[in-house]
Amino acid sequence: MTQPQGIRLNKYLASAGVGSRRSCDTMVQQGEVVINGQTCLNPGYRVQPEDFIKVNGRRIEPLEIQSIVLHKPAGLVCTRSDENNRATIYELLPPRLHHLAHVGRLDLDSEGLLILSNDGELTQALTHPSHKIKKLYQVTTENAFENSILTQLEKGVFTEVGKARAVSVKRISSRRLEMVLNTGLKRQIRYMIQAVGHRVKRLVRVKIGELTLETLKPGKWRFLEKSERDALMSLSEKKRGSKNSSRR
């Protein structure tokens, strides 16, 4: 089942939002992909315009790759539908963008930069734990804190989700700090601040890699530029390169 022309199968599946190219290769090798009624085990297969493709029984058709940047306000959950009938981030988007999945998440009370996409490669690059993409948060605590907690947060504290540490912490004012993380444990910052004896009053993510909100207002969104995608992808490629070098 090989053809000299056409789109490589893993790229086709990734463009349809199935997953990253690597995960799509795995699906092929595990016999989960059927083309024109036959199981395809060849990741190098070239998709033809007339091909009928299924993954785990579901018809796959190519989708336009789209990624957006959303300034999430507090009070919205990162899900398409909520069992408790809470407002969701998808209420901020036109129906034509409801197929996009959030890349990572911000909890109900958190605000700031959120990417939504059907780009499997970008999602993999930003969320795979080994890539350790840096994210910058601005944190406001309920009460003033001592400088000593900055060192504690950088050295690491024990929380409900395990030991967690910040890449860096910078004091902004008596109750505000900036924290850089390269991990994404559930409610990590809130648990870390609680572990040093304080509570979070406001939490805003302002940066992912070099991507920022700039002038984007709360509740508004815009499309991710190609140059911005390339910059985010290059971060994960550098991580993979340094990891491979360290093994030599």
PDB file of C-alpha atoms in Angstrom:
ATOM      1  CA  MET A   1       0.000   0.000   0.000  1.00  0.00           C
ATOM      2  CA  THR A   2       2.567   2.591  -1.064  1.00  0.00           C
ATOM      3  CA  GLN A   3       2.278   5.407  -3.586  1.00  0.00           C
ATOM      4  CA  PRO A   4       4.981   7.721  -5.019  1.00  0.00           C
ATOM      5  CA  GLN A   5       2.871  10.876  -4.621  1.00  0.00           C
ATOM      6  CA  GLY A   6       0.597  12.288  -1.919  1.00  0.00           C
ATOM      7  CA  ILE A   7       0.893  13.369   1.713  1.00  0.00           C
ATOM      8  CA  ARG A   8       2.736  11.151   4.174  1.00  0.00           C
ATOM      9  CA  LEU A   9       0.207   9.342   6.357  1.00  0.00           C
ATOM     10  CA  ASN A  10       1.381  10.687   9.720  1.00  0.00           C
ATOM     11  CA  LYS A  11       1.261  14.275   8.449  1.00  0.00           C
ATOM     12  CA  TYR A  12      -2.245  13.725   7.069  1.00  0.00           C
ATOM     13  CA  LEU A  13      -3.484  12.287  10.380  1.00  0.00           C
ATOM     14  CA  ALA A  14      -1.820  15.058  12.395  1.00  0.00           C
ATOM     15  CA  SER A  15      -3.430  17.702  10.150  1.00  0.00           C
ATOM     16  CA  ALA A  16      -6.805  16.126  10.934  1.00  0.00           C
ATOM     17  CA  GLY A  17      -6.198  16.593  14.648  1.00  0.00           C
ATOM     18  CA  VAL A  18      -5.626  12.894  15.403  1.00  0.00           C
ATOM     19  CA  GLY A  19      -2.382  13.550  17.291  1.00  0.00           C
ATOM     20  CA  SER A  20       1.283  14.332  16.825  1.00  0.00           C
ATOM     21  CA  ARG A  21       3.119  12.728  13.917  1.00  0.00           C
ATOM     22  CA  ARG A  22       4.940  10.430  16.318  1.00  0.00           C
ATOM     23  CA  SER A  23       1.744   9.260  18.014  1.00  0.00           C
ATOM     24  CA  CYS A  24       0.136   8.779  14.593  1.00  0.00           C
ATOM     25  CA  ASP A  25       3.038   6.554  13.563  1.00  0.00           C
ATOM     26  CA  THR A  26       2.397   4.464  16.660  1.00  0.00           C
ATOM     27  CA  MET A  27      -1.290   4.129  15.757  1.00  0.00           C
ATOM     28  CA  VAL A  28      -0.315   2.913  12.292  1.00  0.00           C
ATOM     29  CA  GLN A  29       2.159   0.387  13.663  1.00  0.00           C
ATOM     30  CA  GLN A  30      -0.454  -0.909  16.098  1.00  0.00           C
ATOM     31  CA  GLY A  31      -2.918  -1.562  13.281  1.00  0.00           C
ATOM     32  CA  GLU A  32      -5.390   1.161  14.263  1.00  0.00           C
ATOM     33  CA  VAL A  33      -5.454   2.773  10.804  1.00  0.00           C
ATOM     34  CA  VAL A  34      -7.557   1.351   7.965  1.00  0.00           C
ATOM     35  CA  ILE A  35      -7.266   2.693   4.408  1.00  0.00           C
ATOM     36  CA  ASN A  36      -9.830   1.671   1.805  1.00  0.00           C
ATOM     37  CA  GLY A  37     -10.905  -1.261   3.939  1.00  0.00           C
ATOM     38  CA  GLN A  38      -7.396  -2.613   4.587  1.00  0.00           C
ATOM     39  CA  THR A  39      -5.247  -2.199   7.699  1.00  0.00           C
ATOM     40  CA  CYS A  40      -2.216  -0.056   6.901  1.00  0.00           C
ATOM     41  CA  LEU A  41       0.971  -0.828   8.840  1.00  0.00           C
ATOM     42  CA  ASN A  42       3.227   1.414   6.781  1.00  0.00           C
ATOM     43  CA  PRO A  43       3.891   4.853   8.357  1.00  0.00           C
ATOM     44  CA  GLY A  44       5.447   5.937   5.047  1.00  0.00           C
ATOM     45  CA  TYR A  45       2.249   5.421   3.079  1.00  0.00           C
ATOM     46  CA  ARG A  46       1.358   8.364   0.833  1.00  0.00           C
ATOM     47  CA  VAL A  47      -2.293   9.383   1.111  1.00  0.00           C
ATOM     48  CA  GLN A  48      -4.151   9.797  -2.173  1.00  0.00           C
ATOM     49  CA  PRO A  49      -7.135  12.157  -2.718  1.00  0.00           C
ATOM     50  CA  GLU A  50      -9.529   9.239  -3.200  1.00  0.00           C
ATOM     51  CA  ASP A  51      -8.436   7.327  -0.065  1.00  0.00           C
ATOM     52  CA  PHE A  52     -11.023   6.478   2.597  1.00  0.00           C
ATOM     53  CA  ILE A  53      -9.269   6.484   5.976  1.00  0.00           C
ATOM     54  CA  LYS A  54     -10.443   5.365   9.392  1.00  0.00           C
ATOM     55  CA  VAL A  55      -8.706   5.393  12.773  1.00  0.00           C
ATOM     56  CA  ASN A  56     -10.230   3.065  15.339  1.00  0.00           C
ATOM     57  CA  GLY A  57     -13.383   2.944  13.230  1.00  0.00           C
ATOM     58  CA  ARG A  58     -13.765   6.717  12.885  1.00  0.00           C
ATOM     59  CA  ARG A  59     -13.655   8.371   9.446  1.00  0.00           C
ATOM     60  CA  ILE A  60     -10.760  10.819   9.210  1.00  0.00           C
ATOM     61  CA  GLU A  61     -10.876  13.833   6.927  1.00  0.00           C
ATOM     62  CA  PRO A  62      -8.244  16.560   6.746  1.00  0.00           C
ATOM     63  CA  LEU A  63      -9.018  19.701   8.684  1.00  0.00           C
ATOM     64  CA  GLU A  64      -7.560  23.135   8.247  1.00  0.00           C
ATOM     65  CA  ILE A  65      -4.851  23.541  10.857  1.00  0.00           C
ATOM     66  CA  GLN A  66      -5.882  26.346  13.182  1.00  0.00           C
ATOM     67  CA  SER A  67      -4.464  27.663  16.430  1.00  0.00           C
ATOM     68  CA  ILE A  68      -5.677  30.617  18.447  1.00  0.00           C
ATOM     69  CA  VAL A  69      -4.506  32.607  21.451  1.00  0.00           C
ATOM     70  CA  LEU A  70      -7.210  33.290  24.030  1.00  0.00           C
ATOM     71  CA  HIS A  71      -7.084  35.653  27.003  1.00  0.00           C
ATOM     72  CA  LYS A  72      -9.069  33.539  29.441  1.00  0.00           C
ATOM     73  CA  PRO A  73     -10.971  35.470  32.115  1.00  0.00           C
ATOM     74  CA  ALA A  74     -11.548  34.038  35.588  1.00  0.00           C
ATOM     75  CA  GLY A  75     -14.800  32.162  36.100  1.00  0.00           C
ATOM     76  CA  LEU A  76     -14.665  29.953  33.006  1.00  0.00           C
ATOM     77  CA  VAL A  77     -13.744  26.267  32.834  1.00  0.00           C
ATOM     78  CA  CYS A  78     -11.592  24.685  30.135  1.00  0.00           C
ATOM     79  CA  THR A  79     -14.085  22.193  28.745  1.00  0.00           C
ATOM     80  CA  ARG A  80     -16.679  22.107  25.969  1.00  0.00           C
ATOM     81  CA  SER A  81     -19.522  21.193  28.328  1.00  0.00           C
ATOM     82  CA  ASP A  82     -19.589  21.217  32.108  1.00  0.00           C
ATOM     83  CA  GLU A  83     -21.627  18.817  34.219  1.00  0.00           C
ATOM     84  CA  ASN A  84     -22.195  21.607  36.744  1.00  0.00           C
ATOM     85  CA  ASN A  85     -23.426  23.997  34.049  1.00  0.00           C
ATOM     86  CA  ARG A  86     -20.574  26.428  34.595  1.00  0.00           C
ATOM     87  CA  ALA A  87     -19.608  28.803  31.806  1.00  0.00           C
ATOM     88  CA  THR A  88     -16.853  27.500  29.526  1.00  0.00           C
ATOM     89  CA  ILE A  89     -14.131  29.068  27.413  1.00  0.00           C
ATOM     90  CA  TYR A  90     -15.929  27.892  24.264  1.00  0.00           C
ATOM     91  CA  GLU A  91     -18.683  30.427  24.919  1.00  0.00           C
ATOM     92  CA  LEU A  92     -16.119  33.072  23.971  1.00  0.00           C
ATOM     93  CA  LEU A  93     -15.518  31.503  20.552  1.00  0.00           C
ATOM     94  CA  PRO A  94     -17.592  31.348  17.351  1.00  0.00           C
ATOM     95  CA  PRO A  95     -19.025  27.882  16.570  1.00  0.00           C
ATOM     96  CA  ARG A  96     -16.541  27.426  13.720  1.00  0.00           C
ATOM     97  CA  LEU A  97     -13.734  27.207  16.305  1.00  0.00           C
ATOM     98  CA  HIS A  98     -15.418  24.848  18.763  1.00  0.00           C
ATOM     99  CA  HIS A  99     -13.489  21.886  17.369  1.00  0.00           C
ATOM    100  CA  LEU A 100     -10.223  23.323  18.694  1.00  0.00           C
ATOM    101  CA  ALA A 101      -8.834  21.689  21.834  1.00  0.00           C
ATOM    102  CA  HIS A 102      -7.203  23.648  24.648  1.00  0.00           C
ATOM    103  CA  VAL A 103      -3.464  23.008  24.883  1.00  0.00           C
ATOM    104  CA  GLY A 104      -3.000  22.577  28.618  1.00  0.00           C
ATOM    105  CA  ARG A 105      -5.509  24.313  30.809  1.00  0.00           C
ATOM    106  CA  LEU A 106      -6.131  27.064  33.351  1.00  0.00           C
ATOM    107  CA  ASP A 107      -8.406  26.316  36.288  1.00  0.00           C
ATOM    108  CA  LEU A 108     -11.726  28.046  36.942  1.00  0.00           C
ATOM    109  CA  ASP A 109     -10.288  30.983  38.878  1.00  0.00           C
ATOM    110  CA  SER A 110      -7.124  31.446  36.814  1.00  0.00           C
ATOM    111  CA  GLU A 111      -6.715  33.924  33.976  1.00  0.00           C
ATOM    112  CA  GLY A 112      -4.465  34.644  31.060  1.00  0.00           C
ATOM    113  CA  LEU A 113      -2.803  33.094  28.060  1.00  0.00           C
ATOM    114  CA  LEU A 114      -4.350  29.914  26.667  1.00  0.00           C
ATOM    115  CA  ILE A 115      -3.720  28.265  23.304  1.00  0.00           C
ATOM    116  CA  LEU A 116      -6.421  26.275  21.524  1.00  0.00           C
ATOM    117  CA  SER A 117      -5.519  24.223  18.472  1.00  0.00           C
ATOM    118  CA  ASN A 118      -6.115  21.200  16.258  1.00  0.00           C
ATOM    119  CA  ASP A 119      -2.398  21.110  15.433  1.00  0.00           C
ATOM    120  CA  GLY A 120      -1.235  17.772  16.824  1.00  0.00           C
ATOM    121  CA  GLU A 121       2.458  18.585  16.461  1.00  0.00           C
ATOM    122  CA  LEU A 122       2.148  21.906  18.287  1.00  0.00           C
ATOM    123  CA  THR A 123       0.121  20.304  21.065  1.00  0.00           C
ATOM    124  CA  GLN A 124       2.732  17.590  21.513  1.00  0.00           C
ATOM    125  CA  ALA A 125       5.537  20.148  21.523  1.00  0.00           C
ATOM    126  CA  LEU A 126       3.908  22.234  24.247  1.00  0.00           C
ATOM    127  CA  THR A 127       2.557  19.513  26.513  1.00  0.00           C
ATOM    128  CA  HIS A 128       5.085  16.661  26.468  1.00  0.00           C
ATOM    129  CA  PRO A 129       6.711  16.636  29.949  1.00  0.00           C
ATOM    130  CA  SER A 130      10.233  16.129  28.566  1.00  0.00           C
ATOM    131  CA  HIS A 131      10.108  19.425  26.634  1.00  0.00           C
ATOM    132  CA  LYS A 132       9.776  21.513  29.810  1.00  0.00           C
ATOM    133  CA  ILE A 133       8.384  24.592  28.059  1.00  0.00           C
ATOM    134  CA  LYS A 134       8.666  27.600  30.359  1.00  0.00           C
ATOM    135  CA  LYS A 135       5.517  29.501  31.337  1.00  0.00           C
ATOM    136  CA  LEU A 136       5.416  32.799  33.220  1.00  0.00           C
ATOM    137  CA  TYR A 137       2.715  33.542  35.792  1.00  0.00           C
ATOM    138  CA  GLN A 138       1.860  36.626  37.827  1.00  0.00           C
ATOM    139  CA  VAL A 139       0.625  35.706  41.293  1.00  0.00           C
ATOM    140  CA  THR A 140      -1.133  37.918  43.836  1.00  0.00           C
ATOM    141  CA  THR A 141      -1.389  36.589  47.377  1.00  0.00           C
ATOM    142  CA  GLU A 142      -4.056  37.467  49.930  1.00  0.00           C
ATOM    143  CA  ASN A 143      -1.461  38.765  52.411  1.00  0.00           C
ATOM    144  CA  ALA A 144       2.030  40.254  52.266  1.00  0.00           C
ATOM    145  CA  PHE A 145       4.848  37.700  52.234  1.00  0.00           C
ATOM    146  CA  GLU A 146       8.491  37.549  53.299  1.00  0.00           C
ATOM    147  CA  ASN A 147      11.326  37.259  50.793  1.00  0.00           C
ATOM    148  CA  SER A 148      12.182  33.873  52.289  1.00  0.00           C
ATOM    149  CA  ILE A 149       9.313  32.193  50.413  1.00  0.00           C
ATOM    150  CA  LEU A 150      10.966  33.032  47.083  1.00  0.00           C
ATOM    151  CA  THR A 151      13.889  30.772  47.923  1.00  0.00           C
ATOM    152  CA  GLN A 152      11.554  28.069  49.195  1.00  0.00           C
ATOM    153  CA  LEU A 153       9.571  28.085  45.967  1.00  0.00           C
ATOM    154  CA  GLU A 154      12.733  27.819  43.869  1.00  0.00           C
ATOM    155  CA  LYS A 155      14.224  25.018  45.976  1.00  0.00           C
ATOM    156  CA  GLY A 156      10.956  23.096  45.925  1.00  0.00           C
ATOM    157  CA  VAL A 157       8.095  22.439  48.318  1.00  0.00           C
ATOM    158  CA  PHE A 158       5.963  19.399  49.037  1.00  0.00           C
ATOM    159  CA  THR A 159       2.367  19.752  47.877  1.00  0.00           C
ATOM    160  CA  GLU A 160      -0.739  17.614  47.478  1.00  0.00           C
ATOM    161  CA  VAL A 161       0.482  16.604  44.009  1.00  0.00           C
ATOM    162  CA  GLY A 162       4.084  15.876  45.023  1.00  0.00           C
ATOM    163  CA  LYS A 163       7.232  17.963  45.255  1.00  0.00           C
ATOM    164  CA  ALA A 164       7.102  21.031  43.037  1.00  0.00           C
ATOM    165  CA  ARG A 165       9.576  23.785  42.322  1.00  0.00           C
ATOM    166  CA  ALA A 166       9.720  26.946  40.271  1.00  0.00           C
ATOM    167  CA  VAL A 167      12.416  27.636  37.693  1.00  0.00           C
ATOM    168  CA  SER A 168      12.587  31.187  39.037  1.00  0.00           C
ATOM    169  CA  VAL A 169      10.617  33.532  41.289  1.00  0.00           C
ATOM    170  CA  LYS A 170      10.724  37.342  41.331  1.00  0.00           C
ATOM    171  CA  ARG A 171       9.086  39.674  43.810  1.00  0.00           C
ATOM    172  CA  ILE A 172       6.998  42.459  42.251  1.00  0.00           C
ATOM    173  CA  SER A 173       5.440  44.037  45.357  1.00  0.00           C
ATOM    174  CA  SER A 174       4.461  43.150  48.920  1.00  0.00           C
ATOM    175  CA  ARG A 175       1.753  40.754  47.664  1.00  0.00           C
ATOM    176  CA  ARG A 176       2.747  40.064  44.040  1.00  0.00           C
ATOM    177  CA  LEU A 177       5.349  37.846  42.456  1.00  0.00           C
ATOM    178  CA  GLU A 178       6.259  36.386  39.090  1.00  0.00           C
ATOM    179  CA  MET A 179       6.887  32.660  38.853  1.00  0.00           C
ATOM    180  CA  VAL A 180       8.310  30.654  35.967  1.00  0.00           C
ATOM    181  CA  LEU A 181       7.370  26.958  35.733  1.00  0.00           C
ATOM    182  CA  ASN A 182       8.399  24.246  33.277  1.00  0.00           C
ATOM    183  CA  THR A 183       6.019  21.621  34.651  1.00  0.00           C
ATOM    184  CA  GLY A 184       2.234  21.486  34.683  1.00  0.00           C
ATOM    185  CA  LEU A 185       0.985  19.705  37.776  1.00  0.00           C
ATOM    186  CA  LYS A 186      -2.677  20.209  38.642  1.00  0.00           C
ATOM    187  CA  ARG A 187      -3.207  23.509  40.506  1.00  0.00           C
ATOM    188  CA  GLN A 188       0.552  23.573  41.013  1.00  0.00           C
ATOM    189  CA  ILE A 189       0.990  27.247  41.846  1.00  0.00           C
ATOM    190  CA  ARG A 190      -1.943  27.348  44.240  1.00  0.00           C
ATOM    191  CA  TYR A 191      -0.603  24.308  46.100  1.00  0.00           C
ATOM    192  CA  MET A 192       2.940  25.734  46.155  1.00  0.00           C
ATOM    193  CA  ILE A 193       1.795  29.052  47.574  1.00  0.00           C
ATOM    194  CA  GLN A 194      -0.302  27.196  50.142  1.00  0.00           C
ATOM    195  CA  ALA A 195       2.760  25.134  51.112  1.00  0.00           C
ATOM    196  CA  VAL A 196       4.647  28.312  52.099  1.00  0.00           C
ATOM    197  CA  GLY A 197       1.772  29.556  54.244  1.00  0.00           C
ATOM    198  CA  HIS A 198      -0.156  31.815  51.869  1.00  0.00           C
ATOM    199  CA  ARG A 199      -3.173  31.748  49.575  1.00  0.00           C
ATOM    200  CA  VAL A 200      -3.515  32.875  45.969  1.00  0.00           C
ATOM    201  CA  LYS A 201      -5.899  35.761  45.384  1.00  0.00           C
ATOM    202  CA  ARG A 202      -5.233  36.131  41.658  1.00  0.00           C
ATOM    203  CA  LEU A 203      -3.317  34.013  39.144  1.00  0.00           C
ATOM    204  CA  VAL A 204      -2.564  35.113  35.569  1.00  0.00           C
ATOM    205  CA  ARG A 205      -0.488  33.284  32.960  1.00  0.00           C
ATOM    206  CA  VAL A 206       1.213  35.932  30.850  1.00  0.00           C
ATOM    207  CA  LYS A 207       3.742  34.009  28.777  1.00  0.00           C
ATOM    208  CA  ILE A 208       4.355  30.604  27.139  1.00  0.00           C
ATOM    209  CA  GLY A 209       7.882  30.406  25.760  1.00  0.00           C
ATOM    210  CA  GLU A 210       8.198  33.841  24.136  1.00  0.00           C
ATOM    211  CA  LEU A 211       4.488  34.091  23.330  1.00  0.00           C
ATOM    212  CA  THR A 212       2.675  36.807  25.286  1.00  0.00           C
ATOM    213  CA  LEU A 213      -0.811  38.268  25.535  1.00  0.00           C
ATOM    214  CA  GLU A 214       0.438  41.680  24.385  1.00  0.00           C
ATOM    215  CA  THR A 215      -2.668  43.909  24.122  1.00  0.00           C
ATOM    216  CA  LEU A 216      -5.221  41.089  23.957  1.00  0.00           C
ATOM    217  CA  LYS A 217      -8.095  41.929  26.320  1.00  0.00           C
ATOM    218  CA  PRO A 218      -9.763  39.391  28.662  1.00  0.00           C
ATOM    219  CA  GLY A 219     -12.325  37.316  26.787  1.00  0.00           C
ATOM    220  CA  LYS A 220     -10.790  38.099  23.383  1.00  0.00           C
ATOM    221  CA  TRP A 221      -8.898  35.813  21.014  1.00  0.00           C
ATOM    222  CA  ARG A 222      -6.759  35.982  17.902  1.00  0.00           C
ATOM    223  CA  PHE A 223      -5.155  33.530  15.495  1.00  0.00           C
ATOM    224  CA  LEU A 224      -1.635  32.325  16.261  1.00  0.00           C
ATOM    225  CA  GLU A 225       0.822  33.660  13.697  1.00  0.00           C
ATOM    226  CA  LYS A 226       3.054  31.247  11.765  1.00  0.00           C
ATOM    227  CA  SER A 227       6.155  32.931  13.195  1.00  0.00           C
ATOM    228  CA  GLU A 228       4.790  32.387  16.702  1.00  0.00           C
ATOM    229  CA  ARG A 229       4.100  28.709  15.992  1.00  0.00           C
ATOM    230  CA  ASP A 230       7.610  28.296  14.576  1.00  0.00           C
ATOM    231  CA  ALA A 231       9.103  29.869  17.700  1.00  0.00           C
ATOM    232  CA  LEU A 232       7.132  27.547  19.989  1.00  0.00           C
ATOM    233  CA  MET A 233       8.080  24.494  17.926  1.00  0.00           C
ATOM    234  CA  SER A 234      11.749  25.464  18.028  1.00  0.00           C
ATOM    235  CA  LEU A 235      11.690  25.362  21.837  1.00  0.00           C
ATOM    236  CA  SER A 236      10.764  21.679  21.868  1.00  0.00           C
ATOM    237  CA  GLU A 237      13.255  20.917  19.093  1.00  0.00           C
ATOM    238  CA  LYS A 238      16.042  22.491  21.147  1.00  0.00           C
ATOM    239  CA  LYS A 239      15.013  20.374  24.135  1.00  0.00           C
ATOM    240  CA  ARG A 240      15.099  17.209  22.034  1.00  0.00           C
ATOM    241  CA  GLY A 241      18.478  18.203  20.592  1.00  0.00           C
ATOM    242  CA  SER A 242      20.063  18.860  23.988  1.00  0.00           C
ATOM    243  CA  LYS A 243      18.602  15.616  25.347  1.00  0.00           C
ATOM    244  CA  ASN A 244      20.048  13.604  22.470  1.00  0.00           C
ATOM    245  CA  SER A 245      23.440  15.289  22.891  1.00  0.00           C
ATOM    246  CA  SER A 246      23.537  14.414  26.578  1.00  0.00           C
ATOM    247  CA  ARG A 247      23.099  10.728  25.711  1.00  0.00           C
ATOM    248  CA  ARG A 248      26.205  10.640  23.521  1.00  0.00           C
TER     249      ARG A 248
END
